[in-house]
Short mmCIF file of C-alpha atoms and ligand atoms in Angstrom, two decimals:
data_model
loop_
_atom_site.label_atom_id
_atom_site.label_comp_id
_atom_site.label_asym_id
_atom_site.label_seq_id
_atom_site.Cartn_x
_atom_site.Cartn_y
_atom_site.Cartn_z
CA MET O 263 11.82 -20.37 -6.85
CA PRO O 264 8.49 -19.95 -5.06
CA ASN O 265 6.72 -23.30 -4.71
CA ASN O 266 4.73 -24.28 -7.79
CA LYS O 267 1.36 -24.32 -6.12
CA THR O 268 1.28 -20.56 -5.78
CA VAL O 269 2.70 -19.55 -9.16
CA VAL O 270 0.25 -18.99 -11.99
CA SER O 271 1.67 -20.82 -15.03
CA GLN O 272 2.92 -18.85 -18.01
CA GLU O 273 0.36 -20.75 -20.09
CA GLN O 274 -2.44 -19.34 -17.95
CA ILE O 275 -0.96 -15.85 -18.26
CA ALA O 276 -0.75 -16.31 -22.05
CA HIS O 277 -4.47 -17.13 -21.99
CA GLN O 278 -5.16 -13.84 -20.28
CA TYR O 279 -3.23 -12.05 -23.02
CA GLU O 280 -5.54 -13.76 -25.54
CA TYR O 281 -8.58 -12.38 -23.72
CA MET O 282 -6.95 -8.95 -23.69
CA GLN O 283 -6.55 -9.20 -27.46
CA PHE O 284 -10.20 -10.26 -27.96
CA ILE O 285 -11.34 -7.21 -26.03
CA ALA O 286 -8.82 -4.97 -27.82
CA ARG O 287 -10.37 -6.01 -31.13
CA MET O 288 -13.88 -5.30 -29.84
CA ASN O 289 -12.65 -1.90 -28.69
CA GLU O 290 -11.04 -1.14 -32.05
CA ASP O 291 -14.44 -1.68 -33.70
CA LYS O 292 -16.07 0.61 -31.15
CA ALA O 293 -13.41 3.25 -31.73
CA GLN O 294 -14.06 3.13 -35.49
CA VAL O 295 -17.76 3.81 -34.96
CA ARG O 296 -17.35 6.49 -32.31
CA GLY O 297 -14.22 8.17 -33.54
CA GLN O 298 -12.57 7.70 -30.13
CA ARG O 299 -11.28 4.88 -27.98
CA PRO O 300 -13.47 3.50 -25.18
CA LYS O 301 -12.43 4.76 -21.77
CA ALA O 302 -11.67 3.25 -18.37
CA PHE O 303 -11.83 4.83 -14.93
CA THR O 304 -10.08 3.34 -11.90
CA GLN O 305 -10.25 4.28 -8.23
CA THR O 306 -8.24 2.85 -5.34
CA PHE O 307 -8.93 2.61 -1.63
CA GLY O 308 -6.44 1.25 0.87
CA CYS O 309 -2.72 0.75 1.03
CA GLN O 310 0.19 0.91 -1.42
CA GLN O 311 -0.29 -2.77 -2.19
CA ASN O 312 -3.73 -1.91 -3.54
CA GLU O 313 -2.32 1.00 -5.53
CA ALA O 314 0.18 -1.40 -7.06
CA ASP O 315 -2.67 -3.79 -7.91
CA THR O 316 -4.61 -0.98 -9.57
CA GLN O 317 -1.57 -0.26 -11.72
CA ARG O 318 -1.72 -3.89 -12.90
CA ILE O 319 -5.43 -3.50 -13.64
CA ALA O 320 -4.68 -0.25 -15.50
CA GLY O 321 -1.98 -2.09 -17.44
CA MET O 322 -4.47 -4.76 -18.48
CA LEU O 323 -7.07 -2.13 -19.43
CA ASP O 324 -4.46 -0.33 -21.52
CA GLU O 325 -3.57 -3.59 -23.26
CA MET O 326 -7.29 -4.07 -23.96
CA GLY O 327 -7.38 -0.72 -25.76
CA TYR O 328 -9.02 1.44 -23.11
CA GLU O 329 -7.94 5.01 -22.71
CA LYS O 330 -7.61 6.36 -19.15
CA THR O 331 -10.21 8.86 -17.91
CA ASP O 332 -10.65 10.76 -14.63
CA ARG O 333 -14.39 11.08 -15.10
CA THR O 334 -16.86 8.26 -14.38
CA GLU O 335 -19.33 10.03 -16.74
CA ASP O 336 -17.03 9.33 -19.70
CA ALA O 337 -16.08 5.79 -18.76
CA ASP O 338 -17.08 2.55 -20.48
CA VAL O 339 -15.50 0.53 -17.68
CA ILE O 340 -15.28 1.59 -14.04
CA VAL O 341 -13.06 -0.38 -11.65
CA ILE O 342 -13.16 0.32 -7.91
CA ASN O 343 -10.37 -1.43 -6.00
CA THR O 344 -11.51 -1.70 -2.39
CA CYS O 345 -10.01 -1.97 1.11
CA ALA O 346 -11.40 -3.68 4.20
CA VAL O 347 -8.92 -2.66 6.87
CA ARG O 348 -11.36 -0.36 8.69
CA GLU O 349 -15.10 0.17 8.47
CA HIS O 350 -14.56 3.68 7.13
CA ALA O 351 -12.72 2.35 4.05
CA GLU O 352 -15.62 0.02 3.30
CA SER O 353 -18.32 2.59 3.74
CA ARG O 354 -16.54 5.03 1.45
CA ALA O 355 -16.19 2.44 -1.31
CA LEU O 356 -19.79 1.31 -0.93
CA GLY O 357 -20.96 4.93 -0.87
CA ASN O 358 -19.23 5.54 -4.19
CA VAL O 359 -20.74 2.41 -5.68
CA GLY O 360 -24.16 3.51 -4.45
CA ALA O 361 -23.71 6.87 -6.15
CA LEU O 362 -23.02 5.10 -9.46
CA SER O 363 -26.57 3.72 -9.67
CA HIS O 364 -27.73 6.91 -11.46
CA LEU O 365 -24.98 6.56 -14.04
CA LYS O 366 -25.89 2.92 -14.59
CA LYS O 367 -29.54 3.86 -15.15
CA ALA O 368 -28.61 6.52 -17.67
CA ARG O 369 -26.03 4.32 -19.45
CA PRO O 370 -26.76 0.62 -18.82
CA GLU O 371 -23.92 -0.36 -21.16
CA VAL O 372 -21.27 0.89 -18.71
CA THR O 373 -19.46 -1.97 -16.91
CA ILE O 374 -19.01 -1.43 -13.17
CA CYS O 375 -16.37 -3.62 -11.50
CA LEU O 376 -15.62 -4.00 -7.80
CA CYS O 377 -12.46 -5.75 -6.75
CA GLY O 378 -9.86 -6.03 -3.99
CA CYS O 379 -9.83 -6.78 -0.30
CA MET O 380 -13.37 -5.77 0.67
CA VAL O 381 -15.02 -8.12 -1.82
CA GLN O 382 -12.73 -11.01 -0.85
CA GLN O 383 -14.55 -11.22 2.52
CA GLU O 384 -16.95 -14.15 2.73
CA HIS O 385 -20.11 -12.16 3.37
CA MET O 386 -19.54 -9.61 0.62
CA PRO O 387 -20.63 -11.30 -2.63
CA ASP O 388 -24.15 -11.85 -1.22
CA LYS O 389 -24.38 -8.31 0.03
CA ILE O 390 -23.39 -6.93 -3.38
CA LYS O 391 -25.74 -9.30 -5.21
CA LYS O 392 -28.66 -8.10 -3.10
CA SER O 393 -27.98 -4.44 -2.49
CA TYR O 394 -25.85 -3.23 -5.41
CA PRO O 395 -27.49 -4.40 -8.65
CA GLN O 396 -25.54 -1.79 -10.61
CA VAL O 397 -22.32 -3.80 -10.13
CA ASP O 398 -21.55 -6.04 -13.13
CA LEU O 399 -18.31 -7.70 -12.18
CA VAL O 400 -16.84 -8.61 -8.79
CA PHE O 401 -13.41 -10.17 -8.39
CA GLY O 402 -11.36 -10.78 -5.26
CA THR O 403 -7.64 -10.35 -4.70
CA HIS O 404 -6.97 -13.98 -5.71
CA ALA O 405 -8.69 -13.52 -9.09
CA LEU O 406 -6.93 -10.30 -10.08
CA TRP O 407 -4.81 -12.00 -12.72
CA ARG O 408 -7.99 -13.36 -14.36
CA PHE O 409 -9.52 -9.90 -14.83
CA PRO O 410 -9.28 -10.00 -18.68
CA GLU O 411 -11.14 -13.31 -18.83
CA LEU O 412 -13.82 -12.14 -16.37
CA LEU O 413 -14.35 -8.86 -18.21
CA TYR O 414 -14.59 -10.75 -21.51
CA ARG O 415 -17.31 -12.98 -20.06
CA ARG O 416 -19.25 -9.96 -18.92
CA LEU O 417 -18.86 -8.13 -22.25
CA THR O 418 -19.95 -11.17 -24.26
CA GLY O 419 -23.17 -11.93 -22.50
CA ASP O 420 -22.82 -13.11 -18.91
CA LYS O 421 -25.24 -11.07 -16.85
CA ARG O 422 -23.23 -10.59 -13.69
CA VAL O 423 -19.84 -12.12 -13.06
CA PHE O 424 -18.63 -12.94 -9.54
CA ASP O 425 -15.24 -14.51 -8.85
CA THR O 426 -14.16 -14.36 -5.24
CA SER O 427 -12.88 -17.93 -5.23
CA GLY O 428 -9.29 -18.87 -4.77
CA ASP O 429 -7.12 -20.76 -2.36
CA ALA O 430 -6.08 -18.82 0.75
CA ALA O 431 -2.54 -19.91 -0.13
CA GLY O 432 -2.80 -17.22 -2.78
CA TYR O 433 -1.04 -16.79 -6.09
CA ILE O 434 1.92 -15.12 -7.71
CA ALA O 435 1.24 -13.97 -11.26
CA GLU O 436 4.30 -12.82 -13.19
CA GLY O 437 4.26 -11.13 -16.58
CA LEU O 438 1.04 -9.14 -16.41
CA PRO O 439 1.20 -5.65 -17.89
CA VAL O 440 1.46 -2.67 -15.56
CA LEU O 441 0.67 0.98 -16.17
CA ARG O 442 2.50 3.25 -13.75
CA ASP O 443 1.85 6.95 -13.30
CA GLY O 444 5.19 8.05 -14.70
CA GLY O 445 7.03 10.56 -12.55
CA THR O 446 9.74 9.56 -10.11
CA LYS O 447 8.01 7.09 -7.76
CA ALA O 448 7.24 3.44 -8.32
CA TRP O 449 5.93 0.56 -6.21
CA LEU O 450 7.66 -2.79 -6.46
CA SER O 451 5.89 -5.72 -4.77
CA ILE O 452 8.35 -8.26 -3.40
CA MET O 453 5.81 -10.47 -1.66
CA TYR O 454 2.09 -10.85 -1.13
CA GLY O 455 -0.16 -11.86 1.75
CA CYS O 456 0.42 -12.12 5.48
CA ASN O 457 0.83 -14.94 8.01
CA ASN O 458 0.78 -12.89 11.18
CA PHE O 459 -2.89 -12.81 12.07
CA CYS O 460 -2.75 -9.81 14.37
CA THR O 461 -6.08 -10.24 16.14
CA TYR O 462 -7.60 -6.96 14.91
CA CYS O 463 -6.58 -7.32 11.27
CA ILE O 464 -8.53 -8.52 8.24
CA VAL O 465 -5.56 -8.51 5.83
CA PRO O 466 -4.50 -12.18 6.21
CA TYR O 467 -8.08 -13.27 5.49
CA VAL O 468 -8.40 -11.25 2.31
CA ARG O 469 -4.84 -11.42 0.95
CA GLY O 470 -3.97 -15.03 1.70
CA ARG O 471 -0.71 -16.51 2.97
CA GLU O 472 2.73 -15.00 2.67
CA ARG O 473 4.42 -15.71 -0.65
CA SER O 474 7.65 -14.23 -1.93
CA ARG O 475 8.44 -13.41 -5.53
CA ALA O 476 11.60 -14.99 -6.90
CA PRO O 477 14.58 -12.66 -6.35
CA GLU O 478 15.49 -12.68 -10.04
CA GLU O 479 11.97 -11.43 -10.94
CA ILE O 480 12.40 -8.56 -8.46
CA VAL O 481 15.88 -7.67 -9.71
CA HIS O 482 14.58 -7.72 -13.29
CA GLU O 483 11.64 -5.44 -12.46
CA LEU O 484 13.92 -3.04 -10.60
CA GLU O 485 16.29 -2.87 -13.60
CA GLN O 486 13.34 -2.03 -15.83
CA LEU O 487 12.11 0.66 -13.44
CA VAL O 488 15.54 2.26 -13.32
CA ALA O 489 15.79 2.10 -17.14
CA ASP O 490 12.37 3.80 -17.32
CA GLY O 491 13.70 6.66 -15.19
CA TYR O 492 12.09 5.86 -11.82
CA LYS O 493 14.27 7.11 -8.98
CA ASP O 494 12.23 6.61 -5.81
CA ILE O 495 11.28 2.95 -5.59
CA THR O 496 9.40 1.41 -2.68
CA LEU O 497 9.55 -2.35 -2.08
CA LEU O 498 6.16 -3.56 -0.89
CA GLY O 499 4.97 -6.35 1.37
CA GLN O 500 2.77 -6.58 4.47
CA ASN O 501 5.82 -7.76 6.39
CA VAL O 502 8.94 -7.43 4.24
CA ASN O 503 11.09 -8.83 7.05
CA SER O 504 9.75 -12.30 6.40
CA TYR O 505 10.70 -12.18 2.73
CA GLY O 506 12.17 -15.46 1.50
CA LYS O 507 10.92 -17.73 4.29
CA ASP O 508 8.77 -19.63 1.76
CA LEU O 509 11.45 -19.88 -0.94
CA ASP O 510 13.64 -22.92 -1.55
CA GLU O 511 16.62 -20.62 -1.99
CA GLN O 512 18.34 -19.42 1.19
CA ILE O 513 17.64 -15.69 1.04
CA ASP O 514 16.22 -13.19 3.51
CA PHE O 515 15.14 -9.58 3.15
CA SER O 516 18.60 -8.20 3.99
CA ASP O 517 20.16 -10.42 1.32
CA LEU O 518 17.59 -9.17 -1.18
CA LEU O 519 18.33 -5.54 -0.29
CA MET O 520 22.03 -6.15 -0.89
CA ARG O 521 21.30 -7.64 -4.31
CA LEU O 522 19.04 -4.74 -5.26
CA ASN O 523 21.58 -2.22 -4.03
CA GLU O 524 23.96 -3.53 -6.69
CA VAL O 525 21.67 -2.63 -9.58
CA PRO O 526 23.43 0.23 -11.40
CA GLY O 527 21.82 3.68 -11.49
CA ASP O 528 21.01 6.75 -9.41
CA PHE O 529 17.96 5.76 -7.38
CA LEU O 530 16.65 5.31 -3.83
CA LEU O 531 15.11 2.16 -2.41
CA ARG O 532 12.52 2.35 0.35
CA PHE O 533 10.50 -0.51 1.80
CA MET O 534 7.38 -1.11 3.81
CA THR O 535 6.10 -2.52 6.06
CA SER O 536 8.52 -3.88 8.64
CA HIS O 537 7.25 -5.90 11.58
CA PRO O 538 9.08 -5.42 14.92
CA LYS O 539 9.01 -9.15 15.68
CA ASP O 540 11.07 -9.87 12.53
CA ALA O 541 13.16 -6.72 12.16
CA SER O 542 16.74 -7.75 12.93
CA HIS O 543 20.09 -6.14 13.65
CA LYS O 544 21.19 -7.65 10.35
CA LEU O 545 18.53 -5.56 8.60
CA PHE O 546 19.76 -2.32 10.18
CA ASP O 547 23.40 -3.18 9.46
CA THR O 548 22.43 -3.82 5.84
CA MET O 549 20.48 -0.57 5.56
CA ALA O 550 23.46 1.32 6.93
CA ALA O 551 25.84 -0.39 4.49
CA CYS O 552 23.75 0.01 1.31
CA ASP O 553 24.14 3.46 -0.27
CA LYS O 554 20.93 3.22 -2.32
CA VAL O 555 18.74 2.15 0.60
CA ALA O 556 17.01 5.19 2.10
CA LYS O 557 17.59 5.72 5.79
CA GLN O 558 13.90 5.50 6.51
CA LEU O 559 12.04 2.99 8.61
CA HIS O 560 8.31 2.46 8.98
CA LEU O 561 8.06 0.19 12.00
CA PRO O 562 4.50 0.03 13.36
CA PHE O 563 4.30 -0.66 17.11
CA GLN O 564 0.48 -0.43 17.39
CA SER O 565 0.50 -0.13 21.20
CA GLY O 566 2.99 0.71 23.95
CA SER O 567 1.37 -1.71 26.40
CA ASP O 568 2.64 -5.28 26.61
CA THR O 569 -0.73 -6.66 27.69
CA VAL O 570 -2.41 -5.05 24.67
CA LEU O 571 0.40 -6.20 22.35
CA LYS O 572 -0.14 -9.71 23.63
CA ARG O 573 -3.86 -9.59 22.94
CA MET O 574 -3.07 -8.18 19.51
CA ASN O 575 -0.82 -11.22 18.88
CA ARG O 576 2.04 -8.96 17.83
CA GLY O 577 4.85 -11.11 19.20
CA TYR O 578 7.10 -8.44 20.79
CA THR O 579 7.19 -6.16 23.82
CA ALA O 580 7.48 -2.38 24.06
CA GLU O 581 10.98 -2.91 25.47
CA HIS O 582 12.02 -4.92 22.42
CA TYR O 583 10.66 -2.15 20.21
CA ARG O 584 12.69 0.48 22.08
CA GLU O 585 15.79 -1.67 21.74
CA LEU O 586 15.27 -1.98 17.97
CA ILE O 587 14.92 1.77 17.57
CA ALA O 588 18.02 2.40 19.68
CA TYR O 589 20.03 -0.03 17.57
CA ALA O 590 18.75 1.44 14.28
CA ARG O 591 19.67 4.94 15.49
CA SER O 592 23.10 3.82 16.64
CA LYS O 593 23.81 2.64 13.08
CA MET O 594 21.96 5.46 11.26
CA PRO O 595 21.78 8.58 13.45
CA ASP O 596 19.75 10.54 10.86
CA ILE O 597 17.18 7.82 10.19
CA THR O 598 13.59 8.92 9.67
CA LEU O 599 11.13 6.91 11.75
CA SER O 600 7.42 6.36 11.37
CA SER O 601 4.83 4.06 12.89
CA ASP O 602 1.20 2.97 12.92
CA ILE O 603 -0.78 3.05 16.16
CA ILE O 604 -4.19 1.72 17.12
CA VAL O 605 -6.13 3.53 19.83
CA GLY O 606 -9.08 1.86 21.57
CA PHE O 607 -8.26 -1.81 21.05
CA PRO O 608 -10.77 -3.95 23.04
CA GLY O 609 -9.95 -3.79 26.73
CA GLU O 610 -7.39 -0.96 26.41
CA THR O 611 -7.23 0.77 29.81
CA GLU O 612 -6.23 4.32 30.58
CA GLU O 613 -2.91 2.94 31.79
CA ASP O 614 -2.36 0.99 28.56
CA PHE O 615 -3.13 4.08 26.54
CA GLU O 616 -0.70 6.18 28.57
CA LYS O 617 2.05 3.67 27.76
CA THR O 618 1.37 4.25 24.06
CA ARG O 619 1.46 8.00 24.54
CA THR O 620 4.72 7.80 26.49
CA LEU O 621 6.34 5.73 23.76
CA VAL O 622 5.31 8.31 21.15
CA ALA O 623 6.76 11.17 23.18
CA GLU O 624 9.91 9.25 23.98
CA VAL O 625 10.92 7.87 20.57
CA GLY O 626 10.47 11.06 18.56
CA PHE O 627 8.82 9.94 15.32
CA ASP O 628 8.94 11.91 12.09
CA MET O 629 5.56 10.64 10.93
CA LEU O 630 2.74 8.79 12.65
CA TYR O 631 -0.41 7.13 11.40
CA THR O 632 -2.85 6.77 14.26
CA PHE O 633 -6.12 4.88 13.85
CA LEU O 634 -9.16 4.32 16.03
CA TYR O 635 -9.73 0.60 16.41
CA SER O 636 -12.36 -0.65 13.98
CA LYS O 637 -14.08 -3.98 14.59
CA ARG O 638 -13.63 -6.40 11.66
CA SER O 639 -15.98 -9.35 11.62
CA GLY O 640 -14.23 -12.70 11.45
CA THR O 641 -11.16 -11.52 13.38
CA PRO O 642 -10.47 -12.72 16.96
CA ALA O 643 -10.57 -9.18 18.38
CA ALA O 644 -14.17 -8.80 17.22
CA GLU O 645 -15.08 -11.38 19.91
CA MET O 646 -13.12 -9.72 22.71
CA PRO O 647 -15.01 -7.84 25.42
CA ASP O 648 -14.87 -4.10 24.82
CA ASP O 649 -16.45 -1.91 27.45
CA THR O 650 -14.78 1.39 26.63
CA THR O 651 -17.21 3.90 25.13
CA HIS O 652 -16.61 5.48 21.78
CA ALA O 653 -16.42 8.90 23.46
CA VAL O 654 -13.58 7.76 25.73
CA LYS O 655 -11.69 6.26 22.77
CA GLN O 656 -12.19 9.41 20.75
CA ALA O 657 -10.84 11.54 23.61
CA ARG O 658 -7.75 9.30 23.86
CA PHE O 659 -7.28 9.55 20.12
CA GLU O 660 -7.31 13.34 20.28
CA ARG O 661 -4.89 13.41 23.22
CA LEU O 662 -2.51 11.20 21.29
CA LEU O 663 -2.76 13.42 18.22
CA LYS O 664 -1.74 16.38 20.36
CA THR O 665 1.32 14.54 21.70
CA GLN O 666 2.29 13.29 18.26
CA ASP O 667 1.94 16.73 16.68
CA GLU O 668 4.24 18.18 19.34
CA THR O 669 6.95 15.56 18.83
CA VAL O 670 6.68 15.64 15.02
CA GLN O 671 6.92 19.44 15.04
CA ALA O 672 9.99 19.26 17.27
CA ARG O 673 11.63 16.83 14.82
CA GLN O 674 10.73 19.09 11.89
CA ASN O 675 12.14 22.17 13.66
CA ALA O 676 15.48 20.44 14.05
CA TYR O 677 15.93 20.65 10.25
CA GLN O 678 15.87 24.46 10.29
CA GLY O 679 18.99 25.76 8.51
CA LYS O 680 20.18 22.25 7.53
CA ARG O 681 21.35 21.27 4.07
CA LEU O 682 19.51 18.22 2.70
CA ARG O 683 19.71 16.15 -0.46
CA VAL O 684 16.26 15.83 -2.02
CA LEU O 685 14.63 14.29 -5.08
CA VAL O 686 12.41 16.87 -6.78
CA ASP O 687 9.18 15.07 -7.70
CA GLY O 688 6.39 17.52 -8.56
CA THR O 689 4.80 20.94 -8.26
CA SER O 690 3.16 22.44 -5.18
CA LYS O 691 0.26 24.89 -4.88
CA GLY O 692 2.37 27.52 -3.14
CA THR O 693 4.00 30.26 -5.20
CA GLU O 694 6.91 30.97 -2.87
CA TYR O 695 8.03 27.31 -2.94
CA PRO O 696 6.58 26.01 -6.22
CA LEU O 697 8.12 22.52 -6.29
CA THR O 698 7.79 19.44 -4.10
CA ALA O 699 10.57 17.06 -3.18
CA ARG O 700 11.33 14.21 -0.77
CA THR O 701 14.36 13.85 1.43
CA GLU O 702 16.15 10.54 1.55
CA GLY O 703 14.20 9.90 4.73
CA GLY O 704 10.93 10.49 2.87
CA LEU O 705 10.09 13.89 4.39
CA LEU O 706 8.12 16.31 2.21
CA VAL O 707 9.96 19.48 1.21
CA CYS O 708 8.37 22.35 -0.69
CA CYS O 709 11.21 24.05 -2.48
CA ALA O 710 12.34 26.88 -4.69
CA GLY O 711 15.34 27.47 -6.93
CA ASP O 712 15.79 28.13 -10.67
CA ASP O 713 18.11 25.19 -11.14
CA LEU O 714 15.74 22.60 -9.64
CA LYS O 715 14.31 20.06 -12.09
CA ILE O 716 11.57 17.49 -11.53
CA GLY O 717 13.08 14.02 -11.52
CA GLU O 718 16.52 15.14 -10.36
CA PHE O 719 18.36 15.11 -7.06
CA ALA O 720 19.42 18.46 -5.59
CA ASP O 721 20.70 20.04 -2.37
CA VAL O 722 18.46 22.49 -0.53
CA VAL O 723 18.78 24.50 2.68
CA ILE O 724 15.73 24.45 4.94
CA GLU O 725 14.38 27.97 5.52
CA LYS O 726 11.28 27.17 7.55
CA THR O 727 9.24 24.22 8.80
CA SER O 728 5.67 23.19 9.49
CA LEU O 729 4.09 20.01 10.84
CA ARG O 730 3.76 18.31 7.47
CA CYS O 731 6.31 20.12 5.33
CA LEU O 732 9.84 21.54 5.27
CA PHE O 733 10.51 24.56 3.07
CA GLY O 734 13.85 24.74 1.29
CA ARG O 735 15.82 26.68 -1.29
CA SER O 736 18.43 25.23 -3.61
CA VAL O 737 22.08 25.96 -2.87
N1 SAH Q 161 1.18 -5.03 7.47
C1 SAH Q 161 1.32 -3.77 8.00
C2 SAH Q 161 0.12 -2.84 7.90
C3 SAH Q 161 -1.20 -3.36 7.51
S1 SAH Q 161 -2.62 -2.39 7.72
C4 SAH Q 161 1.74 -3.93 9.44
O1 SAH Q 161 1.69 -4.98 10.00
O2 SAH Q 161 2.13 -2.96 10.03
C5 SAH Q 161 -2.06 -0.78 8.15
C6 SAH Q 161 -2.39 -0.37 9.53
O3 SAH Q 161 -3.78 -0.32 9.73
C7 SAH Q 161 -1.91 -1.29 10.62
O4 SAH Q 161 -0.57 -1.10 10.92
C8 SAH Q 161 -2.80 -0.93 11.77
O5 SAH Q 161 -2.26 0.14 12.53
C9 SAH Q 161 -4.06 -0.45 11.09
N2 SAH Q 161 -5.16 -1.39 11.26
C10 SAH Q 161 -5.25 -2.66 10.84
N3 SAH Q 161 -6.42 -3.21 11.25
C11 SAH Q 161 -7.09 -2.26 11.94
C12 SAH Q 161 -8.34 -2.21 12.61
N4 SAH Q 161 -9.14 -3.27 12.67
N5 SAH Q 161 -8.69 -1.05 13.21
C13 SAH Q 161 -7.89 0.03 13.18
N6 SAH Q 161 -6.70 0.03 12.57
C14 SAH Q 161 -6.29 -1.09 11.94
FE1 SF4 Q 162 -2.34 -7.10 9.51
FE2 SF4 Q 162 -0.59 -7.80 11.32
FE3 SF4 Q 162 -0.40 -8.80 8.87
FE4 SF4 Q 162 0.14 -6.25 9.29
S1 SF4 Q 162 1.29 -7.99 10.13
S2 SF4 Q 162 -1.11 -7.07 7.66
S3 SF4 Q 162 -1.30 -5.69 10.89
S4 SF4 Q 162 -2.04 -9.19 10.33
FE1 F3S Q 163 -6.74 -2.41 2.82
FE2 F3S Q 163 -6.21 -4.65 1.63
FE3 F3S Q 163 -4.32 -2.88 1.97
S1 F3S Q 163 -7.50 -4.41 3.41
S2 F3S Q 163 -4.90 -1.82 3.82
S3 F3S Q 163 -6.11 -2.60 0.74
S4 F3S Q 163 -4.10 -5.08 2.03
#
């Protein structure tokens, strides 16, 4: 079991269900008058963890009797779930909130809610109070499970509700409703928070400390997902490799994978994110041995320079990273590899940058997510001297993109003519290849074939390739 301090009691969760019922009754009355149910709009910025949180919020809204809408104009409640990882994510969210001031003037009864990582930052509540009067309700990541209660307070008279309190230890709230998108893919959070404090990163400050869900809760949720027909399930955590360290029970991430692999059904398990300092040979052996675990690894290295890695507080060297990749490939020759990279970290020299570029060219990644360093106030890196101009960083960024496109294209080309097992998951815009699918390694395939069905596995032969997509026909 997780330690008691972090688990929200079932009594407290039951309370939230009571608030959901109060609001549901209010909404039934509204629906009687209007002839239609009140509507809720949600929007998500940031990572998969935030998408998973929005699905909890959507589950609570559904329980409260709101119907989903894609249009803010039609909404009675608007929830914007924010991200703080880079400045760009914040300015986009705040830009959208700014644009809602017209809507709020025209329909003052609409409830505008801001939640998630951005608002959990210390300076944010004041900023919103002063500059965004259209926002009615603000709740941080630690208060997510109290959303029904907070919304109830707002709907029954409180002028503006702010709740960004909460212990940095963080919470685990089991038993809240969740509304997923349907389809084939589902997120499954196995842990929350982060203890790593990479010097550039805001996440540990806004998501609290690492805490693992009890394995039986995870197994139970997976069983439900499989029963509901989900086939492509991604286990989520900021650093899944440290799963279990906070539990009384002796269990690590590899042990958890083995348990989940035993759940009956035809499905694929993916996971993200792995941290190179904690990724072990045991993990790769386990991946290789578990038939339901996709041979896909997202292992961010951030920089190829040891001096930069040290200043980032990453806890490994480029050599260690290379060794991990070599071991993973020795066990799973067809493994799909991806990584995150930061360009322009404070003090990054031309030589440091070239080490990053060399690593990219050398490893041969299938997907890369490269970011320009963004200064986050409150993090140690924000205080580090940084004398490289934006123009120089931008030029490095573009050079790296060129290298990464070349290596990714080379990897894609290698699939030409190959037969691959894919899970068909949707429709594409193209007419020649009207369906989309994912390979076991997570690569996008646009495909064609009369016998292909969304939600089912199939074999396709790759007929052509591009940088972002393979094109295949069923065999
Ligand atoms: N926990 C995951 C990812 C968290 S954030 C991990 O450790 O890999 C996703 C990515 O955003 C990071 O991997 C990093 O590449 C990038 N990132 C985080 N903070 C950033 C910042 N201040 N500026 C630019 N990129 C950043
Ligand atoms: Fe951020 Fe590092 Fe934690 Fe990832 S491991 S969330 S980059 S502090
Ligand atoms: Fe952003 Fe929070 Fe995820 S800061 S990247 S939404 S954990």
